[in-house]
Amino acid sequence: MANINIPEKIYKYESFLNDVLKEELKKTQLQLDRLYTEVAEFVQLKHSIEIMNSCKTEGSSLKTTVDIGCNFLMKAKISDTRTVYVDIGCGYFVQYSLTEAINVINKRIEYLEKQIAIYKKQSATTKAHIKMVLLGLMEIQKM
């Protein structure tokens, strides 16, 4: 039987576990959090547009409050409620009618939910790898 340096092997497994697998899991969780936040924002936008659509009289104005960041609210007046601007990414906004905006938002939410499913699967795989490495460490330490 070959001479095996057990403490060195344990160190390599622990390094792999902490430096690679746990970091990968952390990155995946951050991406999931970002995606969940984005879905929540689109759902909130969709709800706001549906309210505007139900209360709409052609070309009327609407007084509201808008979150300008960090839960700071500001009074706003929407002079024309027939169209809205939707962020399509990379700092670009596109003007849509209310019904078009709802369709675009539904497609975007669907896309984000597919991305969430991919990251959930990746997270589960990484967690399984972590468990396997931990079991391997326990076996080595029993030797």
GROMACS .gro file of C-alpha atoms in nm:
model
  143
    1MET     CA    1   0.000   0.000   0.000
    2ALA     CA    2   0.132   0.342  -0.094
    3ASN     CA    3   0.224   0.589   0.175
    4ILE     CA    4  -0.064   0.840   0.186
    5ASN     CA    5  -0.018   1.175   0.354
    6ILE     CA    6  -0.364   1.203   0.515
    7PRO     CA    7  -0.331   1.556   0.663
    8GLU     CA    8  -0.224   1.686   0.321
    9LYS     CA    9  -0.522   1.521   0.150
   10ILE     CA   10  -0.757   1.662   0.415
   11TYR     CA   11  -0.612   2.009   0.357
   12LYS     CA   12  -0.661   1.979  -0.021
   13TYR     CA   13  -1.025   1.870   0.018
   14GLU     CA   14  -1.096   2.148   0.268
   15SER     CA   15  -0.934   2.404   0.040
   16PHE     CA   16  -1.139   2.283  -0.256
   17LEU     CA   17  -1.453   2.291  -0.044
   18ASN     CA   18  -1.396   2.644   0.090
   19ASP     CA   19  -1.225   2.809  -0.206
   20VAL     CA   20  -1.421   2.660  -0.494
   21LEU     CA   21  -1.750   2.499  -0.400
   22LYS     CA   22  -1.865   2.741  -0.130
   23GLU     CA   23  -1.768   3.042  -0.342
   24GLU     CA   24  -1.958   2.896  -0.638
   25LEU     CA   25  -2.262   2.845  -0.416
   26LYS     CA   26  -2.236   3.202  -0.287
   27LYS     CA   27  -2.224   3.342  -0.643
   28THR     CA   28  -2.523   3.131  -0.744
   29GLN     CA   29  -2.722   3.252  -0.443
   30LEU     CA   30  -2.639   3.615  -0.527
   31GLN     CA   31  -2.761   3.563  -0.883
   32LEU     CA   32  -3.081   3.404  -0.753
   33ASP     CA   33  -3.138   3.699  -0.520
   34ARG     CA   34  -3.086   3.942  -0.808
   35LEU     CA   35  -3.329   3.750  -1.028
   36TYR     CA   36  -3.594   3.729  -0.755
   37THR     CA   37  -3.565   4.106  -0.700
   38GLU     CA   38  -3.602   4.170  -1.072
   39VAL     CA   39  -3.911   3.948  -1.093
   40ALA     CA   40  -4.064   4.131  -0.795
   41GLU     CA   41  -4.003   4.466  -0.965
   42PHE     CA   42  -4.166   4.348  -1.287
   43VAL     CA   43  -4.465   4.206  -1.099
   44GLN     CA   44  -4.504   4.539  -0.918
   45LEU     CA   45  -4.480   4.727  -1.250
   46LYS     CA   46  -4.738   4.496  -1.405
   47HIS     CA   47  -4.972   4.557  -1.112
   48SER     CA   48  -4.928   4.935  -1.144
   49ILE     CA   49  -5.001   4.922  -1.517
   50GLU     CA   50  -5.313   4.711  -1.458
   51ILE     CA   51  -5.436   4.969  -1.207
   52MET     CA   52  -5.366   5.249  -1.456
   53ASN     CA   53  -5.549   5.049  -1.724
   54SER     CA   54  -5.856   4.993  -1.506
   55CYS     CA   55  -5.880   5.357  -1.392
   56LYS     CA   56  -5.801   5.497  -1.735
   57THR     CA   57  -5.991   5.770  -1.907
   58GLU     CA   58  -5.827   5.848  -2.240
   59GLY     CA   59  -5.532   6.086  -2.201
   60SER     CA   60  -5.607   6.167  -1.836
   61SER     CA   61  -5.344   6.251  -1.579
   62LEU     CA   62  -5.267   6.058  -1.262
   63LYS     CA   63  -5.115   6.169  -0.931
   64THR     CA   64  -4.905   5.911  -0.751
   65THR     CA   65  -4.595   5.859  -0.538
   66VAL     CA   66  -4.283   5.699  -0.683
   67ASP     CA   67  -4.002   5.515  -0.506
   68ILE     CA   68  -3.684   5.694  -0.615
   69GLY     CA   69  -3.459   5.445  -0.437
   70CYS     CA   70  -3.394   5.321  -0.085
   71ASN     CA   71  -3.767   5.350  -0.008
   72PHE     CA   72  -3.768   5.729  -0.055
   73LEU     CA   73  -4.099   5.835  -0.205
   74MET     CA   74  -4.165   6.139  -0.418
   75LYS     CA   75  -4.492   6.283  -0.542
   76ALA     CA   76  -4.537   6.251  -0.917
   77LYS     CA   77  -4.790   6.347  -1.178
   78ILE     CA   78  -4.830   6.136  -1.490
   79SER     CA   79  -4.965   6.368  -1.757
   80ASP     CA   80  -5.047   6.098  -2.014
   81THR     CA   81  -5.144   5.751  -1.894
   82ARG     CA   82  -5.176   5.597  -2.241
   83THR     CA   83  -4.810   5.490  -2.261
   84VAL     CA   84  -4.530   5.384  -2.029
   85TYR     CA   85  -4.156   5.339  -2.063
   86VAL     CA   86  -4.018   4.994  -1.982
   87ASP     CA   87  -3.652   4.924  -1.903
   88ILE     CA   88  -3.534   4.665  -2.156
   89GLY     CA   89  -3.183   4.645  -2.011
   90CYS     CA   90  -2.847   4.817  -2.054
   91GLY     CA   91  -3.004   5.149  -1.960
   92TYR     CA   92  -3.244   5.153  -2.256
   93PHE     CA   93  -3.614   5.228  -2.221
   94VAL     CA   94  -3.885   5.165  -2.478
   95GLN     CA   95  -4.223   5.337  -2.493
   96TYR     CA   96  -4.519   5.096  -2.499
   97SER     CA   97  -4.893   5.122  -2.479
   98LEU     CA   98  -5.033   4.976  -2.157
   99THR     CA   99  -5.140   4.647  -2.319
  100GLU     CA  100  -4.810   4.611  -2.504
  101ALA     CA  101  -4.620   4.678  -2.181
  102ILE     CA  102  -4.811   4.405  -1.999
  103ASN     CA  103  -4.726   4.157  -2.279
  104VAL     CA  104  -4.357   4.254  -2.269
  105ILE     CA  105  -4.351   4.228  -1.890
  106ASN     CA  106  -4.513   3.883  -1.898
  107LYS     CA  107  -4.248   3.763  -2.144
  108ARG     CA  108  -3.972   3.911  -1.930
  109ILE     CA  109  -4.108   3.746  -1.615
  110GLU     CA  110  -4.129   3.413  -1.800
  111TYR     CA  111  -3.766   3.450  -1.912
  112LEU     CA  112  -3.651   3.540  -1.559
  113GLU     CA  113  -3.835   3.240  -1.414
  114LYS     CA  114  -3.650   3.013  -1.658
  115GLN     CA  115  -3.322   3.169  -1.544
  116ILE     CA  116  -3.423   3.113  -1.181
  117ALA     CA  117  -3.487   2.745  -1.255
  118ILE     CA  118  -3.140   2.713  -1.410
  119TYR     CA  119  -2.970   2.875  -1.110
  120LYS     CA  120  -3.175   2.665  -0.865
  121LYS     CA  121  -3.055   2.351  -1.042
  122GLN     CA  122  -2.697   2.478  -1.036
  123SER     CA  123  -2.731   2.555  -0.665
  124ALA     CA  124  -2.864   2.206  -0.592
  125THR     CA  125  -2.576   2.050  -0.787
  126THR     CA  126  -2.319   2.255  -0.596
  127LYS     CA  127  -2.482   2.163  -0.264
  128ALA     CA  128  -2.462   1.795  -0.363
  129HIS     CA  129  -2.093   1.836  -0.448
  130ILE     CA  130  -2.033   2.000  -0.111
  131LYS     CA  131  -2.205   1.710   0.063
  132MET     CA  132  -1.997   1.457  -0.132
  133VAL     CA  133  -1.672   1.633  -0.038
  134LEU     CA  134  -1.778   1.645   0.327
  135LEU     CA  135  -1.856   1.273   0.321
  136GLY     CA  136  -1.519   1.209   0.159
  137LEU     CA  137  -1.348   1.412   0.430
  138MET     CA  138  -1.522   1.209   0.699
  139GLU     CA  139  -1.407   0.885   0.535
  140ILE     CA  140  -1.047   1.006   0.511
  141GLN     CA  141  -1.046   1.118   0.873
  142LYS     CA  142  -1.164   0.772   0.984
  143MET     CA  143  -0.851   0.609   0.834
   0.00000   0.00000   0.00000
